[in-house]
């Protein structure tokens, strides 16, 4: 699904240039659950943003389902991203002025789906995430765990091939964090590819493969042979 070769990304200011990613090579196959770990500032979120087509690399190749992404214009990346990639963030990124139902419905509006089909899909996914009883509430009326359930519902509503999760349990207590990780595991078992950035050793144990970044480079990569065993 994902083929990355010799990827480089730097950020420039008037005084300094920071190399965020340096010659990164990575492949992810369909149906994998991959955890990316490493200290703050090592390039994890930058790599996730490039994989999610929110940013372009300075050098190197990135292919998503055999489509070369590096060098695409923003509008082209947006079109390729639609319906293919879902995002789950640490800060939930829900729209405060919209209800739970409206937040989850939004990606379907962008896809120009008709109203009755949208209503059915949103109702079904909210029930699956056990948040249907809160569909008319606003984000500020929900707990952190409930907000993350809504964020996951929004991420999966288009049946994406890939979910990118950036510290998905970072703002949650351990109980809600485990529930969120179990939801992601269920989605992965149904065939959705998941790439997750995390600082949590516990969360990384849900992944098939653990990749460690340091100073913008992959320094170790290991298969997790005891998935869930230490949770």
PDB file of C-alpha atoms in Angstrom:
ATOM      1  CA  UNK A   1       0.000   0.000   0.000  1.00  0.00           C
ATOM      2  CA  UNK A   2       2.745   2.461   0.991  1.00  0.00           C
ATOM      3  CA  UNK A   3       6.228   2.633  -0.508  1.00  0.00           C
ATOM      4  CA  UNK A   4       8.589   5.351   0.717  1.00  0.00           C
ATOM      5  CA  UNK A   5      12.149   5.670  -0.592  1.00  0.00           C
ATOM      6  CA  UNK A   6      14.913   8.069   0.419  1.00  0.00           C
ATOM      7  CA  UNK A   7      12.441  10.556   1.857  1.00  0.00           C
ATOM      8  CA  UNK A   8      13.786  13.899   3.069  1.00  0.00           C
ATOM      9  CA  UNK A   9      11.964  16.811   4.649  1.00  0.00           C
ATOM     10  CA  UNK A  10      13.488  20.012   5.993  1.00  0.00           C
ATOM     11  CA  UNK A  11      12.055  23.226   7.386  1.00  0.00           C
ATOM     12  CA  UNK A  12      13.761  26.571   6.794  1.00  0.00           C
ATOM     13  CA  UNK A  13      13.664  29.850   8.643  1.00  0.00           C
ATOM     14  CA  UNK A  14      15.760  32.922   7.878  1.00  0.00           C
ATOM     15  CA  UNK A  15      18.465  31.723  10.244  1.00  0.00           C
ATOM     16  CA  UNK A  16      18.387  27.934  10.284  1.00  0.00           C
ATOM     17  CA  UNK A  17      17.396  24.836   8.353  1.00  0.00           C
ATOM     18  CA  UNK A  18      16.097  21.841  10.325  1.00  0.00           C
ATOM     19  CA  UNK A  19      16.231  18.380   8.787  1.00  0.00           C
ATOM     20  CA  UNK A  20      13.092  16.627  10.053  1.00  0.00           C
ATOM     21  CA  UNK A  21      13.359  13.457   7.938  1.00  0.00           C
ATOM     22  CA  UNK A  22      16.608  12.118   6.514  1.00  0.00           C
ATOM     23  CA  UNK A  23      16.659   9.293   3.935  1.00  0.00           C
ATOM     24  CA  UNK A  24      13.624   7.454   5.323  1.00  0.00           C
ATOM     25  CA  UNK A  25      12.737   4.145   3.665  1.00  0.00           C
ATOM     26  CA  UNK A  26       9.501   2.466   4.676  1.00  0.00           C
ATOM     27  CA  UNK A  27       6.920   0.088   3.247  1.00  0.00           C
ATOM     28  CA  UNK A  28       3.532  -0.758   4.739  1.00  0.00           C
ATOM     29  CA  UNK A  29       1.388  -3.545   3.365  1.00  0.00           C
ATOM     30  CA  UNK A  30      -2.400  -3.589   3.265  1.00  0.00           C
ATOM     31  CA  UNK A  31      -3.900  -4.698   6.601  1.00  0.00           C
ATOM     32  CA  UNK A  32      -0.836  -3.932   8.746  1.00  0.00           C
ATOM     33  CA  UNK A  33      -0.959  -2.138  12.084  1.00  0.00           C
ATOM     34  CA  UNK A  34       2.278  -0.158  12.459  1.00  0.00           C
ATOM     35  CA  UNK A  35       3.401   1.879  15.475  1.00  0.00           C
ATOM     36  CA  UNK A  36       5.931   4.683  15.006  1.00  0.00           C
ATOM     37  CA  UNK A  37       7.816   5.644  18.164  1.00  0.00           C
ATOM     38  CA  UNK A  38      10.642   7.937  19.176  1.00  0.00           C
ATOM     39  CA  UNK A  39      11.419  11.038  21.279  1.00  0.00           C
ATOM     40  CA  UNK A  40       9.721  14.380  20.697  1.00  0.00           C
ATOM     41  CA  UNK A  41      11.110  16.176  17.670  1.00  0.00           C
ATOM     42  CA  UNK A  42      12.407  13.030  15.960  1.00  0.00           C
ATOM     43  CA  UNK A  43      10.153  13.415  12.899  1.00  0.00           C
ATOM     44  CA  UNK A  44       7.187  11.166  13.764  1.00  0.00           C
ATOM     45  CA  UNK A  45       4.437  13.693  13.114  1.00  0.00           C
ATOM     46  CA  UNK A  46       6.217  15.024  10.030  1.00  0.00           C
ATOM     47  CA  UNK A  47       6.310  11.516   8.574  1.00  0.00           C
ATOM     48  CA  UNK A  48       2.635  10.993   9.429  1.00  0.00           C
ATOM     49  CA  UNK A  49       1.700  14.299   7.755  1.00  0.00           C
ATOM     50  CA  UNK A  50       3.492  13.258   4.562  1.00  0.00           C
ATOM     51  CA  UNK A  51       1.877   9.813   4.579  1.00  0.00           C
ATOM     52  CA  UNK A  52      -1.472  11.562   5.111  1.00  0.00           C
ATOM     53  CA  UNK A  53      -0.781  13.870   2.145  1.00  0.00           C
ATOM     54  CA  UNK A  54      -0.994  16.960   4.330  1.00  0.00           C
ATOM     55  CA  UNK A  55       2.564  17.886   3.304  1.00  0.00           C
ATOM     56  CA  UNK A  56       5.080  17.096   0.581  1.00  0.00           C
ATOM     57  CA  UNK A  57       8.675  15.885   1.066  1.00  0.00           C
ATOM     58  CA  UNK A  58      11.621  17.890  -0.267  1.00  0.00           C
ATOM     59  CA  UNK A  59      13.171  14.803  -1.834  1.00  0.00           C
ATOM     60  CA  UNK A  60      12.393  11.136  -2.318  1.00  0.00           C
ATOM     61  CA  UNK A  61       9.482   9.023  -3.459  1.00  0.00           C
ATOM     62  CA  UNK A  62       6.171   8.275  -1.762  1.00  0.00           C
ATOM     63  CA  UNK A  63       3.736   5.920  -3.472  1.00  0.00           C
ATOM     64  CA  UNK A  64       0.240   5.308  -2.106  1.00  0.00           C
ATOM     65  CA  UNK A  65      -1.516   2.385  -3.813  1.00  0.00           C
ATOM     66  CA  UNK A  66       0.929   2.783  -6.719  1.00  0.00           C
ATOM     67  CA  UNK A  67       0.191   6.527  -7.073  1.00  0.00           C
ATOM     68  CA  UNK A  68       3.284   8.717  -6.788  1.00  0.00           C
ATOM     69  CA  UNK A  69       2.365  11.369  -4.231  1.00  0.00           C
ATOM     70  CA  UNK A  70       5.549  13.395  -3.826  1.00  0.00           C
ATOM     71  CA  UNK A  71       5.377  16.501  -5.954  1.00  0.00           C
ATOM     72  CA  UNK A  72       1.592  16.546  -6.270  1.00  0.00           C
ATOM     73  CA  UNK A  73      -0.162  19.888  -5.854  1.00  0.00           C
ATOM     74  CA  UNK A  74      -2.269  20.378  -2.748  1.00  0.00           C
ATOM     75  CA  UNK A  75      -5.524  20.015  -4.702  1.00  0.00           C
ATOM     76  CA  UNK A  76      -4.306  16.718  -6.191  1.00  0.00           C
ATOM     77  CA  UNK A  77      -3.309  15.398  -2.767  1.00  0.00           C
ATOM     78  CA  UNK A  78      -6.724  16.379  -1.418  1.00  0.00           C
ATOM     79  CA  UNK A  79      -8.494  14.414  -4.146  1.00  0.00           C
ATOM     80  CA  UNK A  80      -6.344  11.329  -3.555  1.00  0.00           C
ATOM     81  CA  UNK A  81      -6.806  11.592   0.205  1.00  0.00           C
ATOM     82  CA  UNK A  82     -10.634  11.775   0.034  1.00  0.00           C
ATOM     83  CA  UNK A  83     -12.226   8.501   0.995  1.00  0.00           C
ATOM     84  CA  UNK A  84      -8.837   6.769   1.218  1.00  0.00           C
ATOM     85  CA  UNK A  85      -7.382   8.114   4.473  1.00  0.00           C
ATOM     86  CA  UNK A  86      -8.959   8.783   7.869  1.00  0.00           C
ATOM     87  CA  UNK A  87      -7.283  10.748  10.667  1.00  0.00           C
ATOM     88  CA  UNK A  88      -7.456  10.381  14.451  1.00  0.00           C
ATOM     89  CA  UNK A  89      -5.668  13.078  16.484  1.00  0.00           C
ATOM     90  CA  UNK A  90      -4.651  13.438  20.112  1.00  0.00           C
ATOM     91  CA  UNK A  91      -6.681  16.659  20.411  1.00  0.00           C
ATOM     92  CA  UNK A  92      -9.755  15.104  18.711  1.00  0.00           C
ATOM     93  CA  UNK A  93     -10.084  18.065  16.256  1.00  0.00           C
ATOM     94  CA  UNK A  94     -13.857  18.100  16.407  1.00  0.00           C
ATOM     95  CA  UNK A  95     -15.731  21.216  15.292  1.00  0.00           C
ATOM     96  CA  UNK A  96     -17.220  22.840  18.398  1.00  0.00           C
ATOM     97  CA  UNK A  97     -20.177  24.416  16.574  1.00  0.00           C
ATOM     98  CA  UNK A  98     -21.351  21.087  15.108  1.00  0.00           C
ATOM     99  CA  UNK A  99     -23.171  18.273  16.894  1.00  0.00           C
ATOM    100  CA  UNK A 100     -21.715  14.776  17.140  1.00  0.00           C
ATOM    101  CA  UNK A 101     -23.892  13.707  14.199  1.00  0.00           C
ATOM    102  CA  UNK A 102     -22.813  16.702  12.090  1.00  0.00           C
ATOM    103  CA  UNK A 103     -19.102  16.193  12.875  1.00  0.00           C
ATOM    104  CA  UNK A 104     -19.246  12.590  11.675  1.00  0.00           C
ATOM    105  CA  UNK A 105     -21.408  13.475   8.670  1.00  0.00           C
ATOM    106  CA  UNK A 106     -19.014  16.119   7.332  1.00  0.00           C
ATOM    107  CA  UNK A 107     -16.695  13.838   5.289  1.00  0.00           C
ATOM    108  CA  UNK A 108     -19.736  12.386   3.524  1.00  0.00           C
ATOM    109  CA  UNK A 109     -20.915  15.865   2.565  1.00  0.00           C
ATOM    110  CA  UNK A 110     -17.505  16.488   0.983  1.00  0.00           C
ATOM    111  CA  UNK A 111     -18.021  13.265  -0.989  1.00  0.00           C
ATOM    112  CA  UNK A 112     -21.423  14.611  -2.163  1.00  0.00           C
ATOM    113  CA  UNK A 113     -23.356  11.674  -0.746  1.00  0.00           C
ATOM    114  CA  UNK A 114     -27.132  12.137  -0.632  1.00  0.00           C
ATOM    115  CA  UNK A 115     -28.817  13.027   2.645  1.00  0.00           C
ATOM    116  CA  UNK A 116     -30.674   9.767   3.331  1.00  0.00           C
ATOM    117  CA  UNK A 117     -27.559   7.664   2.726  1.00  0.00           C
ATOM    118  CA  UNK A 118     -25.526   9.975   4.954  1.00  0.00           C
ATOM    119  CA  UNK A 119     -28.084   9.657   7.751  1.00  0.00           C
ATOM    120  CA  UNK A 120     -28.023   5.865   7.600  1.00  0.00           C
ATOM    121  CA  UNK A 121     -24.216   5.599   7.541  1.00  0.00           C
ATOM    122  CA  UNK A 122     -23.716   8.094  10.381  1.00  0.00           C
ATOM    123  CA  UNK A 123     -26.372   6.430  12.551  1.00  0.00           C
ATOM    124  CA  UNK A 124     -24.781   3.024  12.032  1.00  0.00           C
ATOM    125  CA  UNK A 125     -21.225   4.122  12.795  1.00  0.00           C
ATOM    126  CA  UNK A 126     -22.280   6.075  15.900  1.00  0.00           C
ATOM    127  CA  UNK A 127     -24.071   3.011  17.230  1.00  0.00           C
ATOM    128  CA  UNK A 128     -21.014   0.897  16.542  1.00  0.00           C
ATOM    129  CA  UNK A 129     -18.829   3.353  18.462  1.00  0.00           C
ATOM    130  CA  UNK A 130     -21.376   3.290  21.315  1.00  0.00           C
ATOM    131  CA  UNK A 131     -21.938   7.023  21.060  1.00  0.00           C
ATOM    132  CA  UNK A 132     -25.299   7.108  19.259  1.00  0.00           C
ATOM    133  CA  UNK A 133     -27.089   8.314  22.393  1.00  0.00           C
ATOM    134  CA  UNK A 134     -24.976  11.481  22.218  1.00  0.00           C
ATOM    135  CA  UNK A 135     -25.592  12.284  18.538  1.00  0.00           C
ATOM    136  CA  UNK A 136     -27.278  15.632  19.242  1.00  0.00           C
ATOM    137  CA  UNK A 137     -24.705  16.776  21.793  1.00  0.00           C
ATOM    138  CA  UNK A 138     -21.861  19.169  21.086  1.00  0.00           C
ATOM    139  CA  UNK A 139     -18.191  18.236  21.670  1.00  0.00           C
ATOM    140  CA  UNK A 140     -17.900  20.330  24.864  1.00  0.00           C
ATOM    141  CA  UNK A 141     -20.702  18.236  26.381  1.00  0.00           C
ATOM    142  CA  UNK A 142     -18.710  15.008  26.004  1.00  0.00           C
ATOM    143  CA  UNK A 143     -15.934  13.372  28.006  1.00  0.00           C
ATOM    144  CA  UNK A 144     -12.511  12.939  26.428  1.00  0.00           C
ATOM    145  CA  UNK A 145     -13.169   9.267  25.733  1.00  0.00           C
ATOM    146  CA  UNK A 146     -16.496  10.101  24.080  1.00  0.00           C
ATOM    147  CA  UNK A 147     -14.878  12.791  21.940  1.00  0.00           C
ATOM    148  CA  UNK A 148     -12.265  10.326  20.723  1.00  0.00           C
ATOM    149  CA  UNK A 149     -15.006   7.835  19.834  1.00  0.00           C
ATOM    150  CA  UNK A 150     -16.623  10.548  17.719  1.00  0.00           C
ATOM    151  CA  UNK A 151     -13.253  11.292  16.100  1.00  0.00           C
ATOM    152  CA  UNK A 152     -12.800   7.612  15.231  1.00  0.00           C
ATOM    153  CA  UNK A 153     -16.353   7.472  13.866  1.00  0.00           C
ATOM    154  CA  UNK A 154     -15.551  10.457  11.639  1.00  0.00           C
ATOM    155  CA  UNK A 155     -12.310   8.812  10.512  1.00  0.00           C
ATOM    156  CA  UNK A 156     -13.983   5.550   9.464  1.00  0.00           C
ATOM    157  CA  UNK A 157     -17.258   6.895   8.026  1.00  0.00           C
ATOM    158  CA  UNK A 158     -15.898   6.789   4.452  1.00  0.00           C
ATOM    159  CA  UNK A 159     -14.496   3.246   4.870  1.00  0.00           C
ATOM    160  CA  UNK A 160     -10.914   4.429   4.273  1.00  0.00           C
ATOM    161  CA  UNK A 161      -8.106   2.091   3.287  1.00  0.00           C
ATOM    162  CA  UNK A 162      -5.787   3.723   5.825  1.00  0.00           C
ATOM    163  CA  UNK A 163      -6.222   5.291   9.261  1.00  0.00           C
ATOM    164  CA  UNK A 164      -3.489   7.550  10.607  1.00  0.00           C
ATOM    165  CA  UNK A 165      -3.583   7.976  14.382  1.00  0.00           C
ATOM    166  CA  UNK A 166      -1.396  10.619  16.041  1.00  0.00           C
ATOM    167  CA  UNK A 167      -1.153   9.907  19.798  1.00  0.00           C
ATOM    168  CA  UNK A 168      -4.804   8.731  19.845  1.00  0.00           C
ATOM    169  CA  UNK A 169      -4.812   8.063  23.611  1.00  0.00           C
ATOM    170  CA  UNK A 170      -2.580  10.983  24.627  1.00  0.00           C
ATOM    171  CA  UNK A 171      -5.387  12.970  26.273  1.00  0.00           C
ATOM    172  CA  UNK A 172      -7.212   9.991  27.777  1.00  0.00           C
ATOM    173  CA  UNK A 173      -7.069   8.095  31.041  1.00  0.00           C
ATOM    174  CA  UNK A 174      -5.959   4.462  30.913  1.00  0.00           C
ATOM    175  CA  UNK A 175      -9.497   2.993  30.802  1.00  0.00           C
ATOM    176  CA  UNK A 176     -10.619   5.166  27.879  1.00  0.00           C
ATOM    177  CA  UNK A 177      -7.237   4.704  26.224  1.00  0.00           C
ATOM    178  CA  UNK A 178      -7.617   0.926  26.242  1.00  0.00           C
ATOM    179  CA  UNK A 179     -11.138   1.234  24.808  1.00  0.00           C
ATOM    180  CA  UNK A 180      -9.849   3.400  21.955  1.00  0.00           C
ATOM    181  CA  UNK A 181      -7.013   0.975  21.217  1.00  0.00           C
ATOM    182  CA  UNK A 182      -9.482  -1.920  21.184  1.00  0.00           C
ATOM    183  CA  UNK A 183     -11.606  -0.021  18.650  1.00  0.00           C
ATOM    184  CA  UNK A 184      -8.583   0.547  16.426  1.00  0.00           C
ATOM    185  CA  UNK A 185      -7.678  -3.136  16.742  1.00  0.00           C
ATOM    186  CA  UNK A 186     -11.182  -4.163  15.655  1.00  0.00           C
ATOM    187  CA  UNK A 187     -10.956  -1.913  12.600  1.00  0.00           C
ATOM    188  CA  UNK A 188      -7.564  -3.373  11.739  1.00  0.00           C
ATOM    189  CA  UNK A 189      -8.858  -6.925  12.086  1.00  0.00           C
ATOM    190  CA  UNK A 190     -11.568  -6.018   9.569  1.00  0.00           C
ATOM    191  CA  UNK A 191      -8.893  -5.038   7.050  1.00  0.00           C
ATOM    192  CA  UNK A 192      -8.146  -1.354   7.662  1.00  0.00           C
ATOM    193  CA  UNK A 193      -4.452  -0.482   7.597  1.00  0.00           C
ATOM    194  CA  UNK A 194      -3.403   1.589  10.622  1.00  0.00           C
ATOM    195  CA  UNK A 195      -0.288   3.684  11.186  1.00  0.00           C
ATOM    196  CA  UNK A 196      -0.068   5.120  14.685  1.00  0.00           C
ATOM    197  CA  UNK A 197       2.380   7.577  16.204  1.00  0.00           C
ATOM    198  CA  UNK A 198       2.725   7.000  19.936  1.00  0.00           C
ATOM    199  CA  UNK A 199       4.943   7.545  22.962  1.00  0.00           C
ATOM    200  CA  UNK A 200       3.121   4.765  24.800  1.00  0.00           C
ATOM    201  CA  UNK A 201       4.790   1.382  25.166  1.00  0.00           C
ATOM    202  CA  UNK A 202       1.398  -0.038  26.119  1.00  0.00           C
ATOM    203  CA  UNK A 203      -0.265   1.235  22.929  1.00  0.00           C
ATOM    204  CA  UNK A 204       2.596   0.004  20.764  1.00  0.00           C
ATOM    205  CA  UNK A 205       1.863  -3.556  21.899  1.00  0.00           C
ATOM    206  CA  UNK A 206      -1.322  -3.521  19.800  1.00  0.00           C
ATOM    207  CA  UNK A 207       0.720  -3.109  16.592  1.00  0.00           C
ATOM    208  CA  UNK A 208       2.138  -5.799  14.315  1.00  0.00           C
ATOM    209  CA  UNK A 209       5.332  -3.826  13.764  1.00  0.00           C
ATOM    210  CA  UNK A 210       7.146  -1.163  15.784  1.00  0.00           C
ATOM    211  CA  UNK A 211       9.359   1.422  14.072  1.00  0.00           C
ATOM    212  CA  UNK A 212      11.650   3.708  16.071  1.00  0.00           C
ATOM    213  CA  UNK A 213      12.708   7.091  14.725  1.00  0.00           C
ATOM    214  CA  UNK A 214      15.615   9.174  15.986  1.00  0.00           C
ATOM    215  CA  UNK A 215      16.810  12.468  14.467  1.00  0.00           C
ATOM    216  CA  UNK A 216      14.688  11.919  11.386  1.00  0.00           C
ATOM    217  CA  UNK A 217      15.921   8.416  10.629  1.00  0.00           C
ATOM    218  CA  UNK A 218      14.570   4.919  11.229  1.00  0.00           C
ATOM    219  CA  UNK A 219      16.993   3.384  13.723  1.00  0.00           C
ATOM    220  CA  UNK A 220      15.186   0.144  14.599  1.00  0.00           C
ATOM    221  CA  UNK A 221      12.289  -1.863  13.225  1.00  0.00           C
ATOM    222  CA  UNK A 222      10.849  -4.965  14.848  1.00  0.00           C
ATOM    223  CA  UNK A 223       7.954  -7.369  14.482  1.00  0.00           C
ATOM    224  CA  UNK A 224       5.728  -7.593  17.537  1.00  0.00           C
ATOM    225  CA  UNK A 225       5.342 -11.303  18.168  1.00  0.00           C
ATOM    226  CA  UNK A 226       3.271 -10.899  21.341  1.00  0.00           C
ATOM    227  CA  UNK A 227       0.477  -8.614  20.150  1.00  0.00           C
ATOM    228  CA  UNK A 228      -1.655  -7.634  23.136  1.00  0.00           C
ATOM    229  CA  UNK A 229       0.111 -10.040  25.479  1.00  0.00           C
ATOM    230  CA  UNK A 230       1.444  -7.394  27.829  1.00  0.00           C
ATOM    231  CA  UNK A 231      -1.645  -5.184  27.902  1.00  0.00           C
TER     232      UNK A 231
END
